């Protein structure tokens, strides 16, 4: 009994002194999220009354991501910002989280859920920007194959739709899109399979951050760099290197640093009772932009500055 009472006495002050925790939950392991880590770190410096965390699920799976969020809720987090693996099949699970803590979305929205707000890109607009890259690189037309991690995720569907919309009235078409479930080996194999099975393809689009590097590697290994137009997304070092050397036409970059930085601050204010910064339509859109060959050096310096290097 004495030991139990001592333990309770020791636990009570620790619990009282705990800061409220806010968590940023990503959809799978990828270097893309390193910029978000830097954004969380910057927000932490401005939110000393909170504990901010960025969490990776062990696998890009709805069940595993849901279990991670359930565990966070059980641990007492006050807010979660999530890039949902598959928003349409996750609605019930997301609503469960929203009933237990403040829920925000990022990267891939879940508009039918009870989330407070979405902080991220307009994926449709990003897809349209990718189409602009393709049109500039292939004025006489072409046949494109797309590659993406999660075919069911809204960010994938919206980018693909934006790309198709942007190509209307041109001689460029998107023949198909191959998914890989955020499996890097499979992502590269999808490109290699295309080179064998679809020799008519003269354009490849990497819709997720790691897809363009895997396209680059597969084309390099096959001796086809520069022979197929490559349209990229995001700012993986391999992608930026390919843009600079001219083997990748250009890339559409998002701002995961800002998603995390602005999102965590918005979530902190909301948890404290200040809802004034939540947009009326529930959408805080952070613009995407095209990075071409002449933009790479300045953009790379910008990335280093954001990361504090």
PDB file of C-alpha atoms in Angstrom:
ATOM      1  CA  UNK A   1       0.000   0.000   0.000  1.00  0.00           C
ATOM      2  CA  UNK A   2       2.825   2.403   0.880  1.00  0.00           C
ATOM      3  CA  UNK A   3       4.511   1.665  -2.417  1.00  0.00           C
ATOM      4  CA  UNK A   4       1.254   2.285  -4.310  1.00  0.00           C
ATOM      5  CA  UNK A   5       0.614   5.608  -2.577  1.00  0.00           C
ATOM      6  CA  UNK A   6       4.195   6.690  -3.246  1.00  0.00           C
ATOM      7  CA  UNK A   7       3.747   5.856  -6.919  1.00  0.00           C
ATOM      8  CA  UNK A   8       0.502   7.862  -7.091  1.00  0.00           C
ATOM      9  CA  UNK A   9       2.150  10.819  -5.414  1.00  0.00           C
ATOM     10  CA  UNK A  10       5.001  10.733  -7.897  1.00  0.00           C
ATOM     11  CA  UNK A  11       2.676  10.395 -10.897  1.00  0.00           C
ATOM     12  CA  UNK A  12       0.296  13.240 -10.066  1.00  0.00           C
ATOM     13  CA  UNK A  13       2.734  16.167 -10.400  1.00  0.00           C
ATOM     14  CA  UNK A  14       4.162  14.709 -13.631  1.00  0.00           C
ATOM     15  CA  UNK A  15       0.660  14.518 -15.130  1.00  0.00           C
ATOM     16  CA  UNK A  16      -0.167  18.068 -14.045  1.00  0.00           C
ATOM     17  CA  UNK A  17       3.017  19.408 -15.587  1.00  0.00           C
ATOM     18  CA  UNK A  18       2.540  17.707 -18.969  1.00  0.00           C
ATOM     19  CA  UNK A  19       2.133  20.054 -21.929  1.00  0.00           C
ATOM     20  CA  UNK A  20      -0.715  19.365 -24.364  1.00  0.00           C
ATOM     21  CA  UNK A  21       0.509  17.394 -27.383  1.00  0.00           C
ATOM     22  CA  UNK A  22      -0.318  18.017 -31.050  1.00  0.00           C
ATOM     23  CA  UNK A  23       0.608  15.380 -33.625  1.00  0.00           C
ATOM     24  CA  UNK A  24       1.277  15.535 -37.357  1.00  0.00           C
ATOM     25  CA  UNK A  25       0.608  12.057 -38.821  1.00  0.00           C
ATOM     26  CA  UNK A  26       1.942  11.341 -42.323  1.00  0.00           C
ATOM     27  CA  UNK A  27       0.739   8.690 -44.787  1.00  0.00           C
ATOM     28  CA  UNK A  28       3.969   6.684 -45.112  1.00  0.00           C
ATOM     29  CA  UNK A  29       7.737   6.782 -44.943  1.00  0.00           C
ATOM     30  CA  UNK A  30       9.197   9.202 -47.509  1.00  0.00           C
ATOM     31  CA  UNK A  31      11.916  11.842 -47.601  1.00  0.00           C
ATOM     32  CA  UNK A  32       9.160  14.212 -48.720  1.00  0.00           C
ATOM     33  CA  UNK A  33       8.162  14.625 -45.086  1.00  0.00           C
ATOM     34  CA  UNK A  34      11.567  15.894 -43.938  1.00  0.00           C
ATOM     35  CA  UNK A  35      10.470  19.417 -44.827  1.00  0.00           C
ATOM     36  CA  UNK A  36       7.386  18.922 -42.668  1.00  0.00           C
ATOM     37  CA  UNK A  37       9.658  17.828 -39.811  1.00  0.00           C
ATOM     38  CA  UNK A  38      11.473  21.166 -40.164  1.00  0.00           C
ATOM     39  CA  UNK A  39       8.121  22.984 -40.167  1.00  0.00           C
ATOM     40  CA  UNK A  40       7.056  21.228 -36.974  1.00  0.00           C
ATOM     41  CA  UNK A  41      10.404  22.143 -35.411  1.00  0.00           C
ATOM     42  CA  UNK A  42       9.954  25.823 -36.286  1.00  0.00           C
ATOM     43  CA  UNK A  43       6.398  25.832 -34.925  1.00  0.00           C
ATOM     44  CA  UNK A  44       7.645  24.183 -31.719  1.00  0.00           C
ATOM     45  CA  UNK A  45       9.980  27.136 -31.170  1.00  0.00           C
ATOM     46  CA  UNK A  46       6.972  29.471 -31.276  1.00  0.00           C
ATOM     47  CA  UNK A  47       4.642  27.251 -29.241  1.00  0.00           C
ATOM     48  CA  UNK A  48       6.514  26.585 -25.977  1.00  0.00           C
ATOM     49  CA  UNK A  49       3.272  25.646 -24.201  1.00  0.00           C
ATOM     50  CA  UNK A  50       2.751  22.644 -26.494  1.00  0.00           C
ATOM     51  CA  UNK A  51       4.583  19.460 -27.318  1.00  0.00           C
ATOM     52  CA  UNK A  52       4.629  18.934 -31.094  1.00  0.00           C
ATOM     53  CA  UNK A  53       5.297  15.561 -32.713  1.00  0.00           C
ATOM     54  CA  UNK A  54       5.514  14.183 -36.253  1.00  0.00           C
ATOM     55  CA  UNK A  55       4.563  10.508 -36.528  1.00  0.00           C
ATOM     56  CA  UNK A  56       5.228   7.967 -39.276  1.00  0.00           C
ATOM     57  CA  UNK A  57       3.013   4.861 -39.570  1.00  0.00           C
ATOM     58  CA  UNK A  58       5.086   1.704 -39.899  1.00  0.00           C
ATOM     59  CA  UNK A  59       3.395   1.057 -43.248  1.00  0.00           C
ATOM     60  CA  UNK A  60       1.233   3.033 -45.700  1.00  0.00           C
ATOM     61  CA  UNK A  61      -1.941   1.256 -44.659  1.00  0.00           C
ATOM     62  CA  UNK A  62      -5.340   2.564 -43.566  1.00  0.00           C
ATOM     63  CA  UNK A  63      -5.474   0.105 -40.656  1.00  0.00           C
ATOM     64  CA  UNK A  64      -1.978   0.918 -39.417  1.00  0.00           C
ATOM     65  CA  UNK A  65      -2.490   4.666 -39.716  1.00  0.00           C
ATOM     66  CA  UNK A  66      -5.810   4.401 -37.879  1.00  0.00           C
ATOM     67  CA  UNK A  67      -4.217   2.375 -35.103  1.00  0.00           C
ATOM     68  CA  UNK A  68      -1.487   5.002 -34.753  1.00  0.00           C
ATOM     69  CA  UNK A  69      -4.097   7.759 -34.399  1.00  0.00           C
ATOM     70  CA  UNK A  70      -6.114   5.688 -31.935  1.00  0.00           C
ATOM     71  CA  UNK A  71      -2.966   5.229 -29.845  1.00  0.00           C
ATOM     72  CA  UNK A  72      -2.299   8.966 -29.929  1.00  0.00           C
ATOM     73  CA  UNK A  73      -5.850   9.708 -28.762  1.00  0.00           C
ATOM     74  CA  UNK A  74      -5.473   7.158 -25.969  1.00  0.00           C
ATOM     75  CA  UNK A  75      -2.249   8.897 -24.950  1.00  0.00           C
ATOM     76  CA  UNK A  76      -4.191  12.160 -24.653  1.00  0.00           C
ATOM     77  CA  UNK A  77      -3.174  14.231 -27.685  1.00  0.00           C
ATOM     78  CA  UNK A  78      -5.237  17.385 -28.077  1.00  0.00           C
ATOM     79  CA  UNK A  79      -5.066  17.580 -31.854  1.00  0.00           C
ATOM     80  CA  UNK A  80      -4.048  15.527 -34.889  1.00  0.00           C
ATOM     81  CA  UNK A  81      -3.219  16.713 -38.404  1.00  0.00           C
ATOM     82  CA  UNK A  82      -3.196  13.784 -40.821  1.00  0.00           C
ATOM     83  CA  UNK A  83      -2.441  12.971 -44.436  1.00  0.00           C
ATOM     84  CA  UNK A  84      -5.056  10.244 -44.788  1.00  0.00           C
ATOM     85  CA  UNK A  85      -3.951   7.149 -46.683  1.00  0.00           C
ATOM     86  CA  UNK A  86      -7.397   6.633 -48.251  1.00  0.00           C
ATOM     87  CA  UNK A  87      -9.882   9.313 -47.157  1.00  0.00           C
ATOM     88  CA  UNK A  88     -12.943   7.723 -48.755  1.00  0.00           C
ATOM     89  CA  UNK A  89     -12.594   4.409 -46.935  1.00  0.00           C
ATOM     90  CA  UNK A  90     -11.341   6.103 -43.757  1.00  0.00           C
ATOM     91  CA  UNK A  91     -14.278   8.448 -43.173  1.00  0.00           C
ATOM     92  CA  UNK A  92     -15.722   6.474 -40.247  1.00  0.00           C
ATOM     93  CA  UNK A  93     -12.298   6.092 -38.653  1.00  0.00           C
ATOM     94  CA  UNK A  94     -11.496   9.764 -39.124  1.00  0.00           C
ATOM     95  CA  UNK A  95     -14.849  10.760 -37.643  1.00  0.00           C
ATOM     96  CA  UNK A  96     -14.069   8.592 -34.620  1.00  0.00           C
ATOM     97  CA  UNK A  97     -10.820  10.540 -34.140  1.00  0.00           C
ATOM     98  CA  UNK A  98     -12.644  13.848 -34.702  1.00  0.00           C
ATOM     99  CA  UNK A  99     -15.084  12.945 -31.919  1.00  0.00           C
ATOM    100  CA  UNK A 100     -12.194  12.478 -29.500  1.00  0.00           C
ATOM    101  CA  UNK A 101      -9.732  15.236 -30.429  1.00  0.00           C
ATOM    102  CA  UNK A 102      -9.335  18.173 -32.831  1.00  0.00           C
ATOM    103  CA  UNK A 103      -8.802  16.706 -36.306  1.00  0.00           C
ATOM    104  CA  UNK A 104      -7.200  18.551 -39.216  1.00  0.00           C
ATOM    105  CA  UNK A 105      -6.123  17.145 -42.579  1.00  0.00           C
ATOM    106  CA  UNK A 106      -3.162  17.914 -44.818  1.00  0.00           C
ATOM    107  CA  UNK A 107      -1.762  16.756 -48.174  1.00  0.00           C
ATOM    108  CA  UNK A 108      -4.787  14.564 -48.973  1.00  0.00           C
ATOM    109  CA  UNK A 109      -8.064  15.996 -47.691  1.00  0.00           C
ATOM    110  CA  UNK A 110     -11.051  14.114 -46.326  1.00  0.00           C
ATOM    111  CA  UNK A 111     -13.807  16.663 -46.957  1.00  0.00           C
ATOM    112  CA  UNK A 112     -16.626  14.262 -46.041  1.00  0.00           C
ATOM    113  CA  UNK A 113     -15.167  13.720 -42.590  1.00  0.00           C
ATOM    114  CA  UNK A 114     -15.705  15.927 -39.550  1.00  0.00           C
ATOM    115  CA  UNK A 115     -12.228  17.436 -39.767  1.00  0.00           C
ATOM    116  CA  UNK A 116     -11.930  21.088 -38.725  1.00  0.00           C
ATOM    117  CA  UNK A 117      -9.924  22.222 -41.739  1.00  0.00           C
ATOM    118  CA  UNK A 118      -7.551  21.143 -44.510  1.00  0.00           C
ATOM    119  CA  UNK A 119      -4.089  22.720 -44.727  1.00  0.00           C
ATOM    120  CA  UNK A 120      -2.206  21.980 -47.937  1.00  0.00           C
ATOM    121  CA  UNK A 121      -2.043  22.288 -51.697  1.00  0.00           C
ATOM    122  CA  UNK A 122      -4.813  22.448 -54.239  1.00  0.00           C
ATOM    123  CA  UNK A 123      -3.956  19.149 -55.858  1.00  0.00           C
ATOM    124  CA  UNK A 124      -6.136  19.927 -58.876  1.00  0.00           C
ATOM    125  CA  UNK A 125      -4.167  23.122 -59.496  1.00  0.00           C
ATOM    126  CA  UNK A 126      -0.906  21.209 -59.041  1.00  0.00           C
ATOM    127  CA  UNK A 127      -2.033  18.706 -61.664  1.00  0.00           C
ATOM    128  CA  UNK A 128      -2.830  21.540 -64.047  1.00  0.00           C
ATOM    129  CA  UNK A 129       0.655  22.959 -63.506  1.00  0.00           C
ATOM    130  CA  UNK A 130       2.114  19.550 -64.362  1.00  0.00           C
ATOM    131  CA  UNK A 131       0.111  19.688 -67.589  1.00  0.00           C
ATOM    132  CA  UNK A 132       1.667  23.081 -68.371  1.00  0.00           C
ATOM    133  CA  UNK A 133       5.108  21.489 -68.056  1.00  0.00           C
ATOM    134  CA  UNK A 134       4.112  18.683 -70.436  1.00  0.00           C
ATOM    135  CA  UNK A 135       2.619  21.070 -72.997  1.00  0.00           C
ATOM    136  CA  UNK A 136       5.731  23.219 -73.025  1.00  0.00           C
ATOM    137  CA  UNK A 137       8.027  20.210 -73.338  1.00  0.00           C
ATOM    138  CA  UNK A 138       5.944  18.410 -76.001  1.00  0.00           C
ATOM    139  CA  UNK A 139       4.281  20.974 -78.293  1.00  0.00           C
ATOM    140  CA  UNK A 140       3.694  18.283 -80.934  1.00  0.00           C
ATOM    141  CA  UNK A 141       1.944  15.907 -78.546  1.00  0.00           C
ATOM    142  CA  UNK A 142       2.804  12.723 -76.693  1.00  0.00           C
ATOM    143  CA  UNK A 143       1.598   9.725 -74.706  1.00  0.00           C
ATOM    144  CA  UNK A 144       2.176   9.840 -70.961  1.00  0.00           C
ATOM    145  CA  UNK A 145       2.240   7.171 -68.269  1.00  0.00           C
ATOM    146  CA  UNK A 146       1.674   8.289 -64.687  1.00  0.00           C
ATOM    147  CA  UNK A 147       3.050   6.809 -61.474  1.00  0.00           C
ATOM    148  CA  UNK A 148       1.712   7.344 -57.969  1.00  0.00           C
ATOM    149  CA  UNK A 149       1.839   5.813 -54.515  1.00  0.00           C
ATOM    150  CA  UNK A 150      -1.803   5.576 -53.452  1.00  0.00           C
ATOM    151  CA  UNK A 151      -4.306   5.421 -56.293  1.00  0.00           C
ATOM    152  CA  UNK A 152      -7.225   5.783 -53.873  1.00  0.00           C
ATOM    153  CA  UNK A 153      -5.959   8.888 -52.069  1.00  0.00           C
ATOM    154  CA  UNK A 154      -7.645  12.191 -52.901  1.00  0.00           C
ATOM    155  CA  UNK A 155      -4.331  13.921 -53.536  1.00  0.00           C
ATOM    156  CA  UNK A 156      -3.532  11.348 -56.224  1.00  0.00           C
ATOM    157  CA  UNK A 157      -6.966  11.456 -57.821  1.00  0.00           C
ATOM    158  CA  UNK A 158      -7.044  15.247 -57.846  1.00  0.00           C
ATOM    159  CA  UNK A 159      -3.565  15.633 -59.338  1.00  0.00           C
ATOM    160  CA  UNK A 160      -4.406  13.120 -62.043  1.00  0.00           C
ATOM    161  CA  UNK A 161      -7.697  14.875 -62.800  1.00  0.00           C
ATOM    162  CA  UNK A 162      -5.977  18.274 -62.868  1.00  0.00           C
ATOM    163  CA  UNK A 163      -3.360  16.902 -65.258  1.00  0.00           C
ATOM    164  CA  UNK A 164      -6.057  15.515 -67.570  1.00  0.00           C
ATOM    165  CA  UNK A 165      -8.025  18.777 -67.428  1.00  0.00           C
ATOM    166  CA  UNK A 166      -4.905  20.756 -68.278  1.00  0.00           C
ATOM    167  CA  UNK A 167      -4.269  18.596 -71.350  1.00  0.00           C
ATOM    168  CA  UNK A 168      -7.722  19.085 -72.870  1.00  0.00           C
ATOM    169  CA  UNK A 169      -7.538  20.288 -76.458  1.00  0.00           C
ATOM    170  CA  UNK A 170      -3.936  19.114 -76.921  1.00  0.00           C
ATOM    171  CA  UNK A 171      -2.353  16.103 -78.606  1.00  0.00           C
ATOM    172  CA  UNK A 172      -0.993  14.887 -75.261  1.00  0.00           C
ATOM    173  CA  UNK A 173      -2.805  12.089 -73.434  1.00  0.00           C
ATOM    174  CA  UNK A 174      -2.429  10.297 -70.115  1.00  0.00           C
ATOM    175  CA  UNK A 175      -2.621   6.632 -71.123  1.00  0.00           C
ATOM    176  CA  UNK A 176      -2.712   5.139 -67.614  1.00  0.00           C
ATOM    177  CA  UNK A 177      -1.480   5.541 -64.034  1.00  0.00           C
ATOM    178  CA  UNK A 178       0.349   2.813 -62.108  1.00  0.00           C
ATOM    179  CA  UNK A 179       0.187   2.643 -58.305  1.00  0.00           C
ATOM    180  CA  UNK A 180       2.820   1.227 -55.953  1.00  0.00           C
ATOM    181  CA  UNK A 181       1.403   1.595 -52.400  1.00  0.00           C
ATOM    182  CA  UNK A 182       4.488   3.640 -51.420  1.00  0.00           C
ATOM    183  CA  UNK A 183       6.805   0.733 -52.174  1.00  0.00           C
ATOM    184  CA  UNK A 184      10.019   2.174 -53.625  1.00  0.00           C
ATOM    185  CA  UNK A 185      11.090  -1.060 -55.308  1.00  0.00           C
ATOM    186  CA  UNK A 186       7.697  -1.478 -56.925  1.00  0.00           C
ATOM    187  CA  UNK A 187       7.706   2.172 -58.012  1.00  0.00           C
ATOM    188  CA  UNK A 188      10.878   1.643 -60.027  1.00  0.00           C
ATOM    189  CA  UNK A 189       9.643  -1.715 -61.333  1.00  0.00           C
ATOM    190  CA  UNK A 190       6.487  -0.027 -62.651  1.00  0.00           C
ATOM    191  CA  UNK A 191       8.655   2.233 -64.812  1.00  0.00           C
ATOM    192  CA  UNK A 192      10.813  -0.659 -65.987  1.00  0.00           C
ATOM    193  CA  UNK A 193       7.682  -2.617 -66.926  1.00  0.00           C
ATOM    194  CA  UNK A 194       6.410   0.347 -68.954  1.00  0.00           C
ATOM    195  CA  UNK A 195       9.638   0.535 -70.950  1.00  0.00           C
ATOM    196  CA  UNK A 196       9.145  -3.096 -71.993  1.00  0.00           C
ATOM    197  CA  UNK A 197       5.369  -3.287 -72.380  1.00  0.00           C
ATOM    198  CA  UNK A 198       4.572   0.218 -73.649  1.00  0.00           C
ATOM    199  CA  UNK A 199       7.272   1.372 -76.085  1.00  0.00           C
ATOM    200  CA  UNK A 200       4.903   4.056 -77.406  1.00  0.00           C
ATOM    201  CA  UNK A 201       5.144   5.992 -74.111  1.00  0.00           C
ATOM    202  CA  UNK A 202       7.305   9.101 -74.551  1.00  0.00           C
ATOM    203  CA  UNK A 203       6.304  10.953 -71.387  1.00  0.00           C
ATOM    204  CA  UNK A 204       6.324   9.894 -67.721  1.00  0.00           C
ATOM    205  CA  UNK A 205       4.734  11.747 -64.803  1.00  0.00           C
ATOM    206  CA  UNK A 206       5.735  11.116 -61.186  1.00  0.00           C
ATOM    207  CA  UNK A 207       2.722  12.205 -59.137  1.00  0.00           C
ATOM    208  CA  UNK A 208       4.285  11.499 -55.701  1.00  0.00           C
ATOM    209  CA  UNK A 209       7.581  12.864 -54.431  1.00  0.00           C
ATOM    210  CA  UNK A 210       9.544   9.624 -54.802  1.00  0.00           C
ATOM    211  CA  UNK A 211       8.024   8.591 -58.147  1.00  0.00           C
ATOM    212  CA  UNK A 212      10.106  11.028 -60.190  1.00  0.00           C
ATOM    213  CA  UNK A 213      13.432   9.815 -58.700  1.00  0.00           C
ATOM    214  CA  UNK A 214      12.431   6.214 -59.458  1.00  0.00           C
ATOM    215  CA  UNK A 215      11.540   7.240 -63.027  1.00  0.00           C
ATOM    216  CA  UNK A 216      14.937   8.922 -63.317  1.00  0.00           C
ATOM    217  CA  UNK A 217      16.776   5.841 -62.040  1.00  0.00           C
ATOM    218  CA  UNK A 218      14.895   3.435 -64.317  1.00  0.00           C
ATOM    219  CA  UNK A 219      15.521   5.598 -67.383  1.00  0.00           C
ATOM    220  CA  UNK A 220      19.184   6.031 -66.440  1.00  0.00           C
ATOM    221  CA  UNK A 221      19.636   2.282 -66.052  1.00  0.00           C
ATOM    222  CA  UNK A 222      17.964   1.685 -69.429  1.00  0.00           C
ATOM    223  CA  UNK A 223      20.051   4.363 -71.168  1.00  0.00           C
ATOM    224  CA  UNK A 224      16.941   6.384 -71.972  1.00  0.00           C
ATOM    225  CA  UNK A 225      17.497   9.594 -70.014  1.00  0.00           C
ATOM    226  CA  UNK A 226      16.673  12.536 -72.272  1.00  0.00           C
ATOM    227  CA  UNK A 227      14.681  10.337 -74.669  1.00  0.00           C
ATOM    228  CA  UNK A 228      11.446  10.426 -72.646  1.00  0.00           C
ATOM    229  CA  UNK A 229       9.904  13.613 -71.261  1.00  0.00           C
ATOM    230  CA  UNK A 230       9.700  13.477 -67.466  1.00  0.00           C
ATOM    231  CA  UNK A 231       7.287  15.662 -65.504  1.00  0.00           C
ATOM    232  CA  UNK A 232       7.971  15.757 -61.776  1.00  0.00           C
ATOM    233  CA  UNK A 233       6.309  16.529 -58.475  1.00  0.00           C
ATOM    234  CA  UNK A 234       8.059  17.834 -55.381  1.00  0.00           C
ATOM    235  CA  UNK A 235      11.704  18.494 -54.620  1.00  0.00           C
ATOM    236  CA  UNK A 236      13.602  15.280 -54.007  1.00  0.00           C
ATOM    237  CA  UNK A 237      17.329  15.981 -54.595  1.00  0.00           C
ATOM    238  CA  UNK A 238      17.356  13.512 -57.508  1.00  0.00           C
ATOM    239  CA  UNK A 239      14.404  15.334 -59.062  1.00  0.00           C
ATOM    240  CA  UNK A 240      16.031  18.742 -58.678  1.00  0.00           C
ATOM    241  CA  UNK A 241      19.299  17.357 -60.071  1.00  0.00           C
ATOM    242  CA  UNK A 242      17.464  15.993 -63.105  1.00  0.00           C
ATOM    243  CA  UNK A 243      15.714  19.318 -63.675  1.00  0.00           C
ATOM    244  CA  UNK A 244      19.034  21.147 -63.486  1.00  0.00           C
ATOM    245  CA  UNK A 245      20.726  18.803 -65.974  1.00  0.00           C
ATOM    246  CA  UNK A 246      17.728  18.930 -68.314  1.00  0.00           C
ATOM    247  CA  UNK A 247      16.673  15.264 -68.146  1.00  0.00           C
ATOM    248  CA  UNK A 248      13.519  16.214 -66.201  1.00  0.00           C
ATOM    249  CA  UNK A 249      11.428  18.922 -67.888  1.00  0.00           C
ATOM    250  CA  UNK A 250      10.407  20.624 -64.610  1.00  0.00           C
ATOM    251  CA  UNK A 251       8.750  19.796 -61.314  1.00  0.00           C
ATOM    252  CA  UNK A 252       5.705  21.052 -59.408  1.00  0.00           C
ATOM    253  CA  UNK A 253       6.699  21.733 -55.821  1.00  0.00           C
ATOM    254  CA  UNK A 254       4.481  21.843 -52.768  1.00  0.00           C
ATOM    255  CA  UNK A 255       5.304  23.378 -49.419  1.00  0.00           C
ATOM    256  CA  UNK A 256       5.094  20.680 -46.716  1.00  0.00           C
ATOM    257  CA  UNK A 257       7.238  22.901 -44.494  1.00  0.00           C
ATOM    258  CA  UNK A 258       4.445  25.499 -44.532  1.00  0.00           C
ATOM    259  CA  UNK A 259       1.743  22.853 -44.124  1.00  0.00           C
ATOM    260  CA  UNK A 260       3.373  21.762 -40.889  1.00  0.00           C
ATOM    261  CA  UNK A 261       4.392  25.204 -39.654  1.00  0.00           C
ATOM    262  CA  UNK A 262       1.111  26.977 -40.376  1.00  0.00           C
ATOM    263  CA  UNK A 263      -0.968  23.892 -39.604  1.00  0.00           C
ATOM    264  CA  UNK A 264       0.469  23.307 -36.156  1.00  0.00           C
ATOM    265  CA  UNK A 265       0.026  26.970 -35.235  1.00  0.00           C
ATOM    266  CA  UNK A 266      -3.566  26.910 -36.498  1.00  0.00           C
ATOM    267  CA  UNK A 267      -4.267  23.725 -34.553  1.00  0.00           C
ATOM    268  CA  UNK A 268      -2.695  25.144 -31.379  1.00  0.00           C
ATOM    269  CA  UNK A 269      -4.864  28.267 -31.571  1.00  0.00           C
ATOM    270  CA  UNK A 270      -7.955  26.143 -32.172  1.00  0.00           C
ATOM    271  CA  UNK A 271      -7.211  23.890 -29.204  1.00  0.00           C
ATOM    272  CA  UNK A 272      -6.815  26.987 -27.020  1.00  0.00           C
ATOM    273  CA  UNK A 273     -10.265  28.167 -28.117  1.00  0.00           C
ATOM    274  CA  UNK A 274      -9.337  30.658 -30.842  1.00  0.00           C
ATOM    275  CA  UNK A 275     -11.170  29.584 -34.012  1.00  0.00           C
ATOM    276  CA  UNK A 276     -10.838  32.920 -35.810  1.00  0.00           C
ATOM    277  CA  UNK A 277      -8.046  31.736 -38.144  1.00  0.00           C
ATOM    278  CA  UNK A 278      -9.995  28.713 -39.416  1.00  0.00           C
ATOM    279  CA  UNK A 279     -11.133  29.579 -42.975  1.00  0.00           C
ATOM    280  CA  UNK A 280     -14.905  29.729 -43.475  1.00  0.00           C
ATOM    281  CA  UNK A 281     -14.700  27.047 -46.159  1.00  0.00           C
ATOM    282  CA  UNK A 282     -12.337  24.903 -44.108  1.00  0.00           C
ATOM    283  CA  UNK A 283      -9.550  25.177 -46.685  1.00  0.00           C
ATOM    284  CA  UNK A 284      -6.171  26.802 -46.050  1.00  0.00           C
ATOM    285  CA  UNK A 285      -4.562  26.487 -49.479  1.00  0.00           C
ATOM    286  CA  UNK A 286      -0.787  26.909 -49.722  1.00  0.00           C
ATOM    287  CA  UNK A 287       0.163  27.431 -53.403  1.00  0.00           C
ATOM    288  CA  UNK A 288       2.309  25.114 -55.504  1.00  0.00           C
ATOM    289  CA  UNK A 289       4.768  26.367 -58.101  1.00  0.00           C
ATOM    290  CA  UNK A 290       6.766  25.139 -61.082  1.00  0.00           C
ATOM    291  CA  UNK A 291      10.545  24.804 -60.726  1.00  0.00           C
ATOM    292  CA  UNK A 292      12.426  24.719 -64.027  1.00  0.00           C
ATOM    293  CA  UNK A 293      16.105  24.476 -64.878  1.00  0.00           C
ATOM    294  CA  UNK A 294      16.806  28.144 -64.182  1.00  0.00           C
ATOM    295  CA  UNK A 295      15.039  28.052 -60.800  1.00  0.00           C
ATOM    296  CA  UNK A 296      16.786  25.107 -59.157  1.00  0.00           C
ATOM    297  CA  UNK A 297      19.712  26.851 -57.441  1.00  0.00           C
ATOM    298  CA  UNK A 298      17.581  29.584 -55.875  1.00  0.00           C
ATOM    299  CA  UNK A 299      14.984  27.047 -54.770  1.00  0.00           C
ATOM    300  CA  UNK A 300      17.606  24.736 -53.242  1.00  0.00           C
ATOM    301  CA  UNK A 301      18.995  27.687 -51.263  1.00  0.00           C
ATOM    302  CA  UNK A 302      15.461  28.451 -50.074  1.00  0.00           C
ATOM    303  CA  UNK A 303      15.053  24.860 -48.844  1.00  0.00           C
ATOM    304  CA  UNK A 304      18.298  25.077 -46.862  1.00  0.00           C
ATOM    305  CA  UNK A 305      17.225  28.363 -45.302  1.00  0.00           C
ATOM    306  CA  UNK A 306      13.881  26.875 -44.217  1.00  0.00           C
ATOM    307  CA  UNK A 307      15.658  23.947 -42.625  1.00  0.00           C
ATOM    308  CA  UNK A 308      17.950  26.333 -40.770  1.00  0.00           C
ATOM    309  CA  UNK A 309      21.114  25.261 -42.619  1.00  0.00           C
TER     310      UNK A 309
END
